[in-house]
Coordinates of C-alpha atoms in Angstrom, one line a residue:
X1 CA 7.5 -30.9 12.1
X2 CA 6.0 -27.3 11.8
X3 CA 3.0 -26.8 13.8
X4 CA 0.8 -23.5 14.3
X5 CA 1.0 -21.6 17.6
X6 CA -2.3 -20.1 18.4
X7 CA -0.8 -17.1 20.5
X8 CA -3.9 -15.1 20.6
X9 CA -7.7 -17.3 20.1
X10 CA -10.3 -15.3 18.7
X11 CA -8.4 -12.3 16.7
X12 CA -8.9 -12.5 13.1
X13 CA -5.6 -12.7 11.5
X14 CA -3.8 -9.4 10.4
X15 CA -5.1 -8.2 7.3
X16 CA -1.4 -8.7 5.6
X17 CA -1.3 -11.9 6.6
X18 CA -4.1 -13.3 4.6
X19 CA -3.6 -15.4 1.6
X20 CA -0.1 -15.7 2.2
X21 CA 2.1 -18.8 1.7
X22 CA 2.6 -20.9 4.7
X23 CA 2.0 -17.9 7.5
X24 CA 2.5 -20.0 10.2
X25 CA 4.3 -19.0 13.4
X26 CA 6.4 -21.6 14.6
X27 CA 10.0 -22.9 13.6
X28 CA 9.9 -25.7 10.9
X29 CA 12.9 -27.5 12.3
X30 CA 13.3 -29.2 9.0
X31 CA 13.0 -27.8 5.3
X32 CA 9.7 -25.9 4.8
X33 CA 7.1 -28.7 2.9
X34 CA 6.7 -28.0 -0.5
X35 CA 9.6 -25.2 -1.0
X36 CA 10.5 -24.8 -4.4
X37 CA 12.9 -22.8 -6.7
X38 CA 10.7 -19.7 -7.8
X39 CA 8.0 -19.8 -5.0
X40 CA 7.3 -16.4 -3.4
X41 CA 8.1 -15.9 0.6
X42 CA 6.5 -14.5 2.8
X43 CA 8.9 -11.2 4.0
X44 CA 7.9 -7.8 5.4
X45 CA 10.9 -5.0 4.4
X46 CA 11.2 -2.9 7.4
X47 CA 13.3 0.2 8.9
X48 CA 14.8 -0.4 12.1
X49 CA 16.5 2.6 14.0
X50 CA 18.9 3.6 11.0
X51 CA 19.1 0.7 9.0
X52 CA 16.6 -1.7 6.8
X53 CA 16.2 -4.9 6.6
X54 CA 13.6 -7.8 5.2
X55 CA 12.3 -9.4 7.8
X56 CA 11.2 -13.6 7.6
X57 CA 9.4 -15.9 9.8
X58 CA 12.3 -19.1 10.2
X59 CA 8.8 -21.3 9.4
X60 CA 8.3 -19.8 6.0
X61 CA 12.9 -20.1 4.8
X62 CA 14.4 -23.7 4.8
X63 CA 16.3 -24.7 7.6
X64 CA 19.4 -23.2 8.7
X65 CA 22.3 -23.7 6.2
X66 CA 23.4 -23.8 2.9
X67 CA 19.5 -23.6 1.1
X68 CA 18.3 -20.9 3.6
X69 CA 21.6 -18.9 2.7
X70 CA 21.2 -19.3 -1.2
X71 CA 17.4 -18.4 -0.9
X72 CA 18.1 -14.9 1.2
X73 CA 21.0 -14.3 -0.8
X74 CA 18.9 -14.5 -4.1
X75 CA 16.4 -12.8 -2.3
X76 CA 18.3 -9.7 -1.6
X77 CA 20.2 -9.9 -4.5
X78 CA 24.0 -11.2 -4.8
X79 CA 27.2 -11.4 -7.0
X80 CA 26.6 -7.7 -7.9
X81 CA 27.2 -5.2 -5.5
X82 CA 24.1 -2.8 -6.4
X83 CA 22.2 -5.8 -5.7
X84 CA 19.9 -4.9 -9.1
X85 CA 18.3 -8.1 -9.6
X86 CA 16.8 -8.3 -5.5
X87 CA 15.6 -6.1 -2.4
X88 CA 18.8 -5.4 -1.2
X89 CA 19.6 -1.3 -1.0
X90 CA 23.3 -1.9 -2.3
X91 CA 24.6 -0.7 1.2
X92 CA 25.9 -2.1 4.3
X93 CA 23.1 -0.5 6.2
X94 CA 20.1 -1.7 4.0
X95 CA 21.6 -5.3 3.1
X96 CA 20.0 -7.1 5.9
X97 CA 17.8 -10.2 7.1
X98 CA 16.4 -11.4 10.4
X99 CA 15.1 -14.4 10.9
X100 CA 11.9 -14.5 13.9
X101 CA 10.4 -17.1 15.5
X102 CA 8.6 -17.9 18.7
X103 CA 11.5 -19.1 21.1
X104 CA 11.8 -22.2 23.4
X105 CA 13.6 -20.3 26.2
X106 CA 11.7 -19.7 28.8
X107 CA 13.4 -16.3 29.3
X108 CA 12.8 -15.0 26.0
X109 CA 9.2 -14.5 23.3
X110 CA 11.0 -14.8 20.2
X111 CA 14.2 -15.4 18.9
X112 CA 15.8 -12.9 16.3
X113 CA 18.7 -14.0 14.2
X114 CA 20.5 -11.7 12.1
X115 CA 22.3 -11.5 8.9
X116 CA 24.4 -9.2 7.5
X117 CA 24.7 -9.7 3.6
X118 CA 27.6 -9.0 1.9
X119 CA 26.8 -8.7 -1.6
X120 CA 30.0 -8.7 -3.8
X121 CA 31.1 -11.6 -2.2
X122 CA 27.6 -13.3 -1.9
X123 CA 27.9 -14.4 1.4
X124 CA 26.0 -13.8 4.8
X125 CA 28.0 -13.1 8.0
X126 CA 25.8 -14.5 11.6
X127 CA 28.7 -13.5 13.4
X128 CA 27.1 -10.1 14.7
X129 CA 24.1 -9.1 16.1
X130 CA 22.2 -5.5 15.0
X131 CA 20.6 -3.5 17.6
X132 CA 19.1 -0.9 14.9
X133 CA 17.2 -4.0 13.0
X134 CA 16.4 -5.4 16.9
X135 CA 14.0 -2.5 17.1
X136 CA 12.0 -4.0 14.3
X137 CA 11.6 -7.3 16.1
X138 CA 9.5 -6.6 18.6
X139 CA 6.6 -4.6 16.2
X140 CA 7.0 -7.7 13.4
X141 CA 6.7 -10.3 16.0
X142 CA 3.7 -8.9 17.6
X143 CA 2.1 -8.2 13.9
X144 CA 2.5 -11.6 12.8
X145 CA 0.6 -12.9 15.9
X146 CA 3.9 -14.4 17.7
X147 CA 3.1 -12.1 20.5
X148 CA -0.2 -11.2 21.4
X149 CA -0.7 -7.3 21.9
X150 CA -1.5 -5.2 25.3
X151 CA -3.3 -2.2 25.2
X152 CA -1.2 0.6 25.2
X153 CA 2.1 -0.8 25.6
X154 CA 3.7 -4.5 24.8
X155 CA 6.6 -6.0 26.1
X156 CA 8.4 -8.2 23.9
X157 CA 11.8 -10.5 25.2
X158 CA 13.8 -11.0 22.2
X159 CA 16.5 -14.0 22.4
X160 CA 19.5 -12.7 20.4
X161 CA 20.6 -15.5 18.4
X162 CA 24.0 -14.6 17.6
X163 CA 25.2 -13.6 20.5
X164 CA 23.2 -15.6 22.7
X165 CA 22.3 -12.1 25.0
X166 CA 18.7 -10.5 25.5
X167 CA 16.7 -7.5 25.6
X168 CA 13.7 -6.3 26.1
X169 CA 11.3 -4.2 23.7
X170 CA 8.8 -2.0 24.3
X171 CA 6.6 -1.0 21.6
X172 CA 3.6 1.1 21.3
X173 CA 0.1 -0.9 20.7
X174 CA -2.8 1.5 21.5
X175 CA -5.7 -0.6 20.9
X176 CA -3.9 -3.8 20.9
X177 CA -2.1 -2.3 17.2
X178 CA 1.1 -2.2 16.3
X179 CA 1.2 1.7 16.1
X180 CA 4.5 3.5 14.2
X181 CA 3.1 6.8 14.1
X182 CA 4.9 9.2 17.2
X183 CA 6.9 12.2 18.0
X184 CA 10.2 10.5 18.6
X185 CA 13.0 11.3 16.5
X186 CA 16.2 9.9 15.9
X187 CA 19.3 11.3 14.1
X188 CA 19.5 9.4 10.5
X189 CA 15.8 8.9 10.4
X190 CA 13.5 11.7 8.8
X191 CA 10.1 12.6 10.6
X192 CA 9.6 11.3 13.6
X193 CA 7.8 8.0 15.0
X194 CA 6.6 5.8 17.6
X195 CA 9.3 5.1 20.3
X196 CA 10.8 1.7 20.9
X197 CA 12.5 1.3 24.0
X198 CA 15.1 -1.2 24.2
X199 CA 16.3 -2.4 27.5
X200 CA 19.8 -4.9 27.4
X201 CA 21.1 -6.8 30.4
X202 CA 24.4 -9.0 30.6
X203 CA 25.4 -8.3 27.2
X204 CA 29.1 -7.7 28.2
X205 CA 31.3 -9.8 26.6
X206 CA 28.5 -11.2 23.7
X207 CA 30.8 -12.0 20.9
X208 CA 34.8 -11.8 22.4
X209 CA 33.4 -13.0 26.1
X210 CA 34.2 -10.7 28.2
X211 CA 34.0 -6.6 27.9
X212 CA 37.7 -6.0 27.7
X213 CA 38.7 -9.2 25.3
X214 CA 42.6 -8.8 25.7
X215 CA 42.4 -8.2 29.3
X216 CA 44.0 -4.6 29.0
X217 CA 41.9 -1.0 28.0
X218 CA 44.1 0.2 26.2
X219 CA 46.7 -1.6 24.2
X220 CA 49.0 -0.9 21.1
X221 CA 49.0 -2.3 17.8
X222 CA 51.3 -1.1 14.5
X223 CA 52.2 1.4 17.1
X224 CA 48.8 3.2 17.5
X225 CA 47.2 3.4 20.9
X226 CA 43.8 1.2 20.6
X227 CA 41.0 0.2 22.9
X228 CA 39.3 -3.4 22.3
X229 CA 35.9 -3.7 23.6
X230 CA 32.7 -5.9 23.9
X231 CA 29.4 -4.5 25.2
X232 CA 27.3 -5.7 23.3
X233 CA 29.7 -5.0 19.8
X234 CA 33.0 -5.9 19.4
X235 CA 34.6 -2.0 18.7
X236 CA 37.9 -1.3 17.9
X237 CA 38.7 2.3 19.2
X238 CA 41.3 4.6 17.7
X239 CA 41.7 8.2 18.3
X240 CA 41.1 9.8 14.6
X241 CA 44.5 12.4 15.5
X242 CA 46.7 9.2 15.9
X243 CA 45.5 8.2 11.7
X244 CA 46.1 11.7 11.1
X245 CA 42.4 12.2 10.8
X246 CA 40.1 15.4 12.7
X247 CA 37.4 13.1 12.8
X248 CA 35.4 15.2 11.6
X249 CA 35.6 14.3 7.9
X250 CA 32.6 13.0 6.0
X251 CA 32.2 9.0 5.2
X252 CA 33.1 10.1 1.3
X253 CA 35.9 11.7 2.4
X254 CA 37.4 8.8 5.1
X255 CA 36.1 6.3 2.4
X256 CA 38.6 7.9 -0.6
X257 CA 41.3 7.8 1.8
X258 CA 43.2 4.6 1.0
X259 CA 45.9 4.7 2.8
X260 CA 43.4 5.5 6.0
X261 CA 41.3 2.5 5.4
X262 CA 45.1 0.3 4.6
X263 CA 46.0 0.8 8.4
X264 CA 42.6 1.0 9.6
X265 CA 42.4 -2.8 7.8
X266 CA 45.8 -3.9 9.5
X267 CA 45.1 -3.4 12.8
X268 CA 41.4 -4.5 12.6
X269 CA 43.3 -8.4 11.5
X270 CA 45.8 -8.0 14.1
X271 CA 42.7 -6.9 16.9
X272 CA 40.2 -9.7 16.0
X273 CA 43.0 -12.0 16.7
X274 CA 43.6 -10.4 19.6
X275 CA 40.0 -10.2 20.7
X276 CA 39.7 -14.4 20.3
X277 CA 37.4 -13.3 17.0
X278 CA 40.1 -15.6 15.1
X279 CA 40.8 -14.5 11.3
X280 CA 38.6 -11.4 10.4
X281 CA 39.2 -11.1 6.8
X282 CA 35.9 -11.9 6.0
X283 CA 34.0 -10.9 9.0
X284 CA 32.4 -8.0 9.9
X285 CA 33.2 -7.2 13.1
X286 CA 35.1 -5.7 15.1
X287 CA 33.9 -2.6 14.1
X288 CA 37.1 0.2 13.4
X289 CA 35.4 3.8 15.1
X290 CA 37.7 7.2 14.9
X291 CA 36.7 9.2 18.0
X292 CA 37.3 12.5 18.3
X293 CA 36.2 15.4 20.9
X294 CA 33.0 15.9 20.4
X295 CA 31.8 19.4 19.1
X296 CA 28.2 19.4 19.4
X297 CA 28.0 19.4 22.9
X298 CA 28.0 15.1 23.5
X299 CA 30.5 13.2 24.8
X300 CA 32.2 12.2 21.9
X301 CA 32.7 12.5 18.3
X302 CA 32.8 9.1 16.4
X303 CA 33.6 7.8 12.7
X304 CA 32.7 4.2 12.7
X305 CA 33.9 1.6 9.2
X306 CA 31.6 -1.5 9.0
X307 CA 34.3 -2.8 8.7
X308 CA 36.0 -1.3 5.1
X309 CA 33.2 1.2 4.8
X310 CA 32.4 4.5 6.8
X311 CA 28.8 4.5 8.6
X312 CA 26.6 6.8 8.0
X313 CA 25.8 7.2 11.3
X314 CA 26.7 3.9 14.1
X315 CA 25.2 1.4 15.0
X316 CA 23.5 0.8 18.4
X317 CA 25.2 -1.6 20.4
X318 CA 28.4 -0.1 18.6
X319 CA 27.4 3.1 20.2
X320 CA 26.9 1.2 23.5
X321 CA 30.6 0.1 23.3
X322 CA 31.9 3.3 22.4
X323 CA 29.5 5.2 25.4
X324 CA 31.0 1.9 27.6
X325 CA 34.7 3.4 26.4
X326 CA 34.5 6.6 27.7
X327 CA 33.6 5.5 31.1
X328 CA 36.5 3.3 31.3
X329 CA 39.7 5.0 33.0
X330 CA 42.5 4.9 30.7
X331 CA 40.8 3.9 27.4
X332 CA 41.1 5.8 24.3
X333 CA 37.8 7.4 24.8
X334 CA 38.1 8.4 28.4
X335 CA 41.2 10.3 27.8
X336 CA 39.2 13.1 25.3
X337 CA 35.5 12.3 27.0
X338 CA 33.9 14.4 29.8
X339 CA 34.6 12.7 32.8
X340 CA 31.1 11.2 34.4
X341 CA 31.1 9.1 37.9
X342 CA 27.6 8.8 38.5
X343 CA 25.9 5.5 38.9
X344 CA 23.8 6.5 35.9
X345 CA 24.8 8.3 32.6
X346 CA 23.4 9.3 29.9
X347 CA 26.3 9.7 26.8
X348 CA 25.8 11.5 24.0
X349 CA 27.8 9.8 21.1
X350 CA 28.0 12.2 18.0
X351 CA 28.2 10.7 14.4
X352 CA 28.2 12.1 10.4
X353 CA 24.2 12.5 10.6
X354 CA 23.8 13.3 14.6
X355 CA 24.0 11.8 17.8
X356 CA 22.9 8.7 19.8
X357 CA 22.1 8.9 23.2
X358 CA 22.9 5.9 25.8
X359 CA 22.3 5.5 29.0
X360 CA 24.7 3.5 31.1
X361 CA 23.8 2.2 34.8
X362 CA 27.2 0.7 36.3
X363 CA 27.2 -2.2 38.4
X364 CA 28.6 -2.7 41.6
X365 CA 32.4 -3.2 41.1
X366 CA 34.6 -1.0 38.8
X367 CA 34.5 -1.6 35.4
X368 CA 31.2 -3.3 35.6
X369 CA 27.9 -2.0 33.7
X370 CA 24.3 -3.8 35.4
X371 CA 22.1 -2.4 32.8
X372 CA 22.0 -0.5 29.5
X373 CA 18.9 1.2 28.0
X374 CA 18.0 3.5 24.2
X375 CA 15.5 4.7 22.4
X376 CA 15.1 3.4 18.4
X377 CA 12.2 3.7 16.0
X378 CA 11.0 1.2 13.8
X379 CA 8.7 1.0 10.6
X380 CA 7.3 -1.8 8.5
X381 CA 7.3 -0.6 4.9
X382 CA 6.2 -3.1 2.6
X383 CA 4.4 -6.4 3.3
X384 CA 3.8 -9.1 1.0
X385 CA 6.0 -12.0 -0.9
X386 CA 9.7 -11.3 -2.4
X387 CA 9.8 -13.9 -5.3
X388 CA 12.4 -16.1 -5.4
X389 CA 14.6 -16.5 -9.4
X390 CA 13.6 -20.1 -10.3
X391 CA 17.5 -21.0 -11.1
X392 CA 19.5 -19.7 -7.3

């Protein structure tokens, strides 16, 4: 039975919460009380890191299953990839949901489930998690009264639903407000903004269970050297010389390559098999990245697909397995990185529109990694009520 959470007596409720359907903050373990074909839902559309995404409280959408799906998936817009007739950008990277609500572990605030949609096929893959939407969680939680605001600075523990792994946000609340104006900047993103830091612990291993899923670093499939790894994102690595690529290229011009994207498909089948991610055909993960030297000074030049379609730029915890690569002897990445020993590293991983900095603490045996920390930025851009068609 929904209930409402009073996380913070005596502040007036944010002013775009008012008047809204159903704001409450808790779960509703069942289908939401009075939900009908064509009623408006509550959603804020926000930018996270790189990517966008509409944001729900899990109170205010059905319960999880097949009517949650076919309400997001008319929300954003499916059966058509420009995704016309919803709120979905038509791309990989601005064709997401996450789902919020205040969580029941005691090690976490909220819990954030995401979804990636994939619009041609009308369908919405859990499987992954997305550490550029992840920096949105923590400023929409807190804005929706979830989490009650410091001054100056807020924590926020987010439970990753998907892969069952945590972090921890910081976001900037001078005043005990949600601020999103700052002088951070982050390749992808124009302007700058308020940082977000995000701080991940024990994430090795999220999806495959365990950081190298085949038990090897390097391994060979269709007779191309590959690496298979989990921090965080399950990452296929190639080097782009094997394809007969530079890496360098630009997205357009990987993405007209067919025959590219032919063997880049092949051994992304064979690898999620390998990886215990089962049949991949229509999954999103593991992620294929090219990696090249890098030219711009980092540690590495990458060309991620997600998964038939070149990124932009990468995504964060992709980035985190890539950075995790090229500190591991005898992976495809260490052999063309700069070599670094120290306990902690700070990696530069280049991309088409600039670079994204990890840092990397390792633990205390080989191959082990104790903590892993970035900077993201985050922005709420609309807030307010996508309608719902009243036939989905």
């Amino acid at each position: 039975m929904a209930h409402q959470v009073e996380v913070n007596p005596g502040r007036p409720a944010p002013p775009h919460t008012r008047g809204m359907t159903n704001p409450s903050l808790a779960s509703a373990p069942g289908s939401v009380p009075g939900r009908r074909a064509g009623q408006d839902v509550p959603c804020v559309l926000m930018r996270g890191g790189t990517s966008k995404a509409a944001y729900f409280l899990a109170a205010d959408l059905p319960a999880a299953g097949a009517a949650r799906d076919r309400l997001l998936l008319a929300a954003m817009g499916h059966g058509e990839p420009r995704q016309i007739d919803g709120i979905g950008g038509g791309a990989p990277l601005t064709t997401k949901v996450a789902i919020v609500s205040a969580s029941a572990d005691p090690r976490a605030d909220v819990d954030y489930l995401f979804g990636q949609v994939v619009a041609a096929e009308s369908t919405i893959d859990y499987a992954p998690t997305c550490g550029n939407i992840l920096a949105g969680v923590g400023p929409f939680a807190i804005e929706r009264g979830i989490v009650p605001a410091a001054d100056g600075r807020t924590e926020v523990r987010i439970r990753m639903v998907n892969t069952d792994s945590f972090c921890t946000a910081i976001v900037c609340t001078p005043g005990g407000v949600v601020s999103y104006d700052g002088d951070t900047r982050i390749s992808g993103v124009p302007g700058t903004a308020a940082p977000v830091l995000l701080s991940f612990s024990d994430i090795a291993g999220s999806s495959c269970g365990a950081l190298l899923p085949t038990g090897r670093v390097c391994d060979s499939v269709d007779g191309v050297a590959v690496t298979c790894i989990d921090n965080g994102m399950p990452v296929v690595l190639i080097r782009a010389a094997d394809l007969g690529a530079s890496g360098y290229e630009t997205p357009q011009q990987l993405d007209a390559d067919a025959a590219l994207k032919a063997r880049l498909e092949s051994i992304r089948l064979q690898a999620g098999q390998m990886m215990g991610l089962g049949d991949v055909a229509a999954r999103v993960v593991p992620k294929m990245t090219l990696v090249a030297p890098a030219r711009d000074g980092g540690a590495i030049c990458t060309r991620t697909f997600i998964p038939r379609r070149c990124h932009d730029a990468i995504g964060v915890l992709g980035a985190v397995s890539v950075a995790t690569a090229c500190l591991l002897e005898g992976s495809v990445a260490a052999a063309i990185a700069p070599h670094a020993d120290a306990r902690e590293n700070d990696l530069s991983i280049e991309h088409p529109s600039g670079e994204f900095t990890v840092r990397l603490t390792r633990g205390e045996r080989p191959g082990e990694f104790s903590a892993v920390a970035l900077l993201r930025t985050a922005r709420a851009l609309m807030r307010g009520q996508v309608a719902i068609p009243g036939t989905y």
